[in-house]
PDB file of C-alpha atoms in Angstrom:
ATOM      1  CA  MET A1170    -145.946 -16.800  11.667  1.00  0.00           C
ATOM      2  CA  ALA A1171    -148.480 -13.636  10.865  1.00  0.00           C
ATOM      3  CA  ASN A1172    -147.216 -12.153   7.473  1.00  0.00           C
ATOM      4  CA  ARG A1173    -146.061  -8.636   8.899  1.00  0.00           C
ATOM      5  CA  ASP A1174    -144.015 -11.094  11.296  1.00  0.00           C
ATOM      6  CA  VAL A1175    -142.239 -12.607   8.614  1.00  0.00           C
ATOM      7  CA  LEU A1176    -140.665  -9.188   7.142  1.00  0.00           C
ATOM      8  CA  THR A1177    -139.941  -7.946  10.610  1.00  0.00           C
ATOM      9  CA  ALA A1178    -137.734 -11.475  11.066  1.00  0.00           C
ATOM     10  CA  LEU A1179    -136.445 -11.245   7.968  1.00  0.00           C
ATOM     11  CA  ALA A1180    -135.663  -7.489   8.347  1.00  0.00           C
ATOM     12  CA  GLU A1181    -133.686  -8.350  11.746  1.00  0.00           C
ATOM     13  CA  ILE A1182    -132.088 -11.108  10.280  1.00  0.00           C
ATOM     14  CA  LEU A1183    -130.932  -8.770   6.844  1.00  0.00           C
ATOM     15  CA  GLU A1184    -129.616  -6.463   9.597  1.00  0.00           C
ATOM     16  CA  GLN A1185    -127.304  -9.173  11.161  1.00  0.00           C
ATOM     17  CA  ARG A1186    -125.849  -9.846   7.989  1.00  0.00           C
ATOM     18  CA  LYS A1187    -124.706  -6.518   7.253  1.00  0.00           C
ATOM     19  CA  SER A1188    -121.989  -7.464  10.050  1.00  0.00           C
ATOM     20  CA  ALA A1189    -121.302 -11.081   8.766  1.00  0.00           C
ATOM     21  CA  ALA A1190    -118.339 -12.175   6.956  1.00  0.00           C
ATOM     22  CA  PRO A1191    -118.863 -12.135   2.914  1.00  0.00           C
ATOM     23  CA  ASP A1192    -118.296 -15.955   2.921  1.00  0.00           C
ATOM     24  CA  SER A1193    -120.754 -16.693   5.496  1.00  0.00           C
ATOM     25  CA  SER A1194    -123.926 -15.808   4.025  1.00  0.00           C
ATOM     26  CA  TYR A1195    -125.651 -14.971   0.497  1.00  0.00           C
ATOM     27  CA  VAL A1196    -126.802 -11.744   2.005  1.00  0.00           C
ATOM     28  CA  ALA A1197    -123.238 -10.582   3.670  1.00  0.00           C
ATOM     29  CA  THR A1198    -121.802 -11.539  -0.111  1.00  0.00           C
ATOM     30  CA  LEU A1199    -124.316  -8.865  -1.599  1.00  0.00           C
ATOM     31  CA  TYR A1200    -123.554  -6.393   1.221  1.00  0.00           C
ATOM     32  CA  ALA A1201    -119.685  -6.662   0.493  1.00  0.00           C
ATOM     33  CA  LYS A1202    -120.399  -6.212  -3.216  1.00  0.00           C
ATOM     34  CA  GLY A1203    -122.061  -2.961  -2.876  1.00  0.00           C
ATOM     35  CA  ASN A1204    -125.264  -1.310  -4.103  1.00  0.00           C
ATOM     36  CA  ASP A1205    -124.483  -1.912  -7.950  1.00  0.00           C
ATOM     37  CA  ALA A1206    -124.365  -5.762  -7.022  1.00  0.00           C
ATOM     38  CA  ILE A1207    -127.791  -5.287  -4.946  1.00  0.00           C
ATOM     39  CA  LEU A1208    -129.526  -3.171  -7.336  1.00  0.00           C
ATOM     40  CA  LYS A1209    -128.289  -5.486 -10.565  1.00  0.00           C
ATOM     41  CA  LYS A1210    -130.128  -8.188  -8.438  1.00  0.00           C
ATOM     42  CA  VAL A1211    -133.131  -6.804  -7.842  1.00  0.00           C
ATOM     43  CA  GLY A1212    -133.670  -5.690 -11.451  1.00  0.00           C
ATOM     44  CA  GLU A1213    -132.845  -9.489 -12.188  1.00  0.00           C
ATOM     45  CA  GLU A1214    -135.205 -10.677 -10.101  1.00  0.00           C
ATOM     46  CA  ALA A1215    -137.995  -7.912 -11.462  1.00  0.00           C
ATOM     47  CA  THR A1216    -137.275  -9.328 -14.957  1.00  0.00           C
ATOM     48  CA  GLU A1217    -137.994 -12.752 -13.353  1.00  0.00           C
ATOM     49  CA  VAL A1218    -141.373 -11.390 -12.031  1.00  0.00           C
ATOM     50  CA  VAL A1219    -142.208 -10.223 -15.572  1.00  0.00           C
ATOM     51  CA  ILE A1220    -141.453 -13.193 -17.473  1.00  0.00           C
ATOM     52  CA  ALA A1221    -143.594 -15.502 -15.133  1.00  0.00           C
ATOM     53  CA  GLY A1222    -146.334 -13.026 -15.399  1.00  0.00           C
ATOM     54  CA  LYS A1223    -146.579 -13.556 -18.785  1.00  0.00           C
ATOM     55  CA  SER A1224    -146.297 -17.364 -18.721  1.00  0.00           C
ATOM     56  CA  GLY A1225    -149.586 -17.467 -16.783  1.00  0.00           C
ATOM     57  CA  ASP A1226    -148.062 -20.099 -13.874  1.00  0.00           C
ATOM     58  CA  LYS A1227    -148.892 -19.216 -11.043  1.00  0.00           C
ATOM     59  CA  ALA A1228    -146.739 -20.886  -8.902  1.00  0.00           C
ATOM     60  CA  ASP A1229    -143.891 -19.401 -10.709  1.00  0.00           C
ATOM     61  CA  LEU A1230    -144.984 -16.030 -10.487  1.00  0.00           C
ATOM     62  CA  ILE A1231    -145.294 -16.116  -6.362  1.00  0.00           C
ATOM     63  CA  TYR A1232    -141.974 -17.699  -6.430  1.00  0.00           C
ATOM     64  CA  GLU A1233    -140.234 -15.120  -8.686  1.00  0.00           C
ATOM     65  CA  THR A1234    -141.797 -12.407  -6.704  1.00  0.00           C
ATOM     66  CA  ALA A1235    -140.838 -14.037  -3.460  1.00  0.00           C
ATOM     67  CA  ASP A1236    -137.353 -13.340  -4.997  1.00  0.00           C
ATOM     68  CA  LEU A1237    -137.897  -9.947  -5.685  1.00  0.00           C
ATOM     69  CA  TRP A1238    -139.445  -9.089  -2.634  1.00  0.00           C
ATOM     70  CA  PHE A1239    -136.351 -10.592  -0.602  1.00  0.00           C
ATOM     71  CA  HIS A1240    -133.596  -8.987  -2.515  1.00  0.00           C
ATOM     72  CA  THR A1241    -136.069  -5.412  -2.430  1.00  0.00           C
ATOM     73  CA  LEU A1242    -135.611  -6.039   1.015  1.00  0.00           C
ATOM     74  CA  VAL A1243    -131.814  -6.741   0.920  1.00  0.00           C
ATOM     75  CA  LEU A1244    -131.717  -3.219  -0.844  1.00  0.00           C
ATOM     76  CA  LEU A1245    -133.831  -1.013   2.062  1.00  0.00           C
ATOM     77  CA  ALA A1246    -131.371  -2.553   4.386  1.00  0.00           C
ATOM     78  CA  HIS A1247    -128.336  -1.622   3.039  1.00  0.00           C
ATOM     79  CA  HIS A1248    -130.012   1.812   3.113  1.00  0.00           C
ATOM     80  CA  GLY A1249    -130.751   1.418   6.180  1.00  0.00           C
ATOM     81  CA  LEU A1250    -134.642   1.191   5.725  1.00  0.00           C
ATOM     82  CA  LYS A1251    -137.330  -1.267   6.958  1.00  0.00           C
ATOM     83  CA  PRO A1252    -140.279  -2.938   5.812  1.00  0.00           C
ATOM     84  CA  GLU A1253    -142.029  -0.970   7.718  1.00  0.00           C
ATOM     85  CA  ASP A1254    -141.079   2.450   5.822  1.00  0.00           C
ATOM     86  CA  VAL A1255    -142.342   0.747   2.629  1.00  0.00           C
ATOM     87  CA  LEU A1256    -145.393  -0.364   5.121  1.00  0.00           C
ATOM     88  CA  ASN A1257    -146.250   3.400   6.083  1.00  0.00           C
ATOM     89  CA  GLU A1258    -145.993   5.138   2.390  1.00  0.00           C
ATOM     90  CA  LEU A1259    -148.380   2.421   1.513  1.00  0.00           C
ATOM     91  CA  ARG A1260    -150.497   3.475   4.540  1.00  0.00           C
ATOM     92  CA  ARG A1261    -150.185   7.099   3.294  1.00  0.00           C
ATOM     93  CA  ARG A1262    -151.430   6.112  -0.085  1.00  0.00           C
ATOM     94  CA  PHE A1263    -154.095   4.006   1.310  1.00  0.00           C
ATOM     95  CA  GLY A1264    -157.724   5.648  -0.184  1.00  0.00           C
ATOM     96  CA  LEU A1265    -155.886   8.096  -1.990  1.00  0.00           C
ATOM     97  CA  SER A1266    -156.424   7.799  -6.316  1.00  0.00           C
ATOM     98  CA  GLY A1267    -153.655   6.779  -7.773  1.00  0.00           C
ATOM     99  CA  LEU A1268    -154.425   9.291 -10.249  1.00  0.00           C
ATOM    100  CA  ASP A1269    -154.520  12.049  -7.434  1.00  0.00           C
ATOM    101  CA  GLU A1270    -151.324  10.420  -6.023  1.00  0.00           C
ATOM    102  CA  LYS A1271    -149.580  10.761  -9.563  1.00  0.00           C
ATOM    103  CA  ALA A1272    -150.600  14.291  -9.621  1.00  0.00           C
ATOM    104  CA  SER A1273    -149.395  15.347  -6.590  1.00  0.00           C
ATOM    105  CA  ARG A1274    -145.961  14.270  -7.668  1.00  0.00           C
ATOM    106  CA  GLN A1275    -145.601  16.443 -10.744  1.00  0.00           C
TER     107      GLN A1275
END
């Protein structure tokens, strides 16, 4: 399965979990708890990525980044967004200087 296909397939599963009973899956439980619980989980995972990045353990960094990406996808889905929305934004920024992009936001 191609990388982009993984994101698409995962987004479809996350969307299906929105209508699932909270006791039927971890993601359904997160959705039932609401935005604040999802945000808390994203924050926890982001902290774990920072710790893994400091440790220098590449396998741990990959593992924790996968957790962060997963929970970020849950957050996006909770807000009715898809991975493609983020990819479109990255595509928009492609070839644009980071300094120029940041200056355009001010």
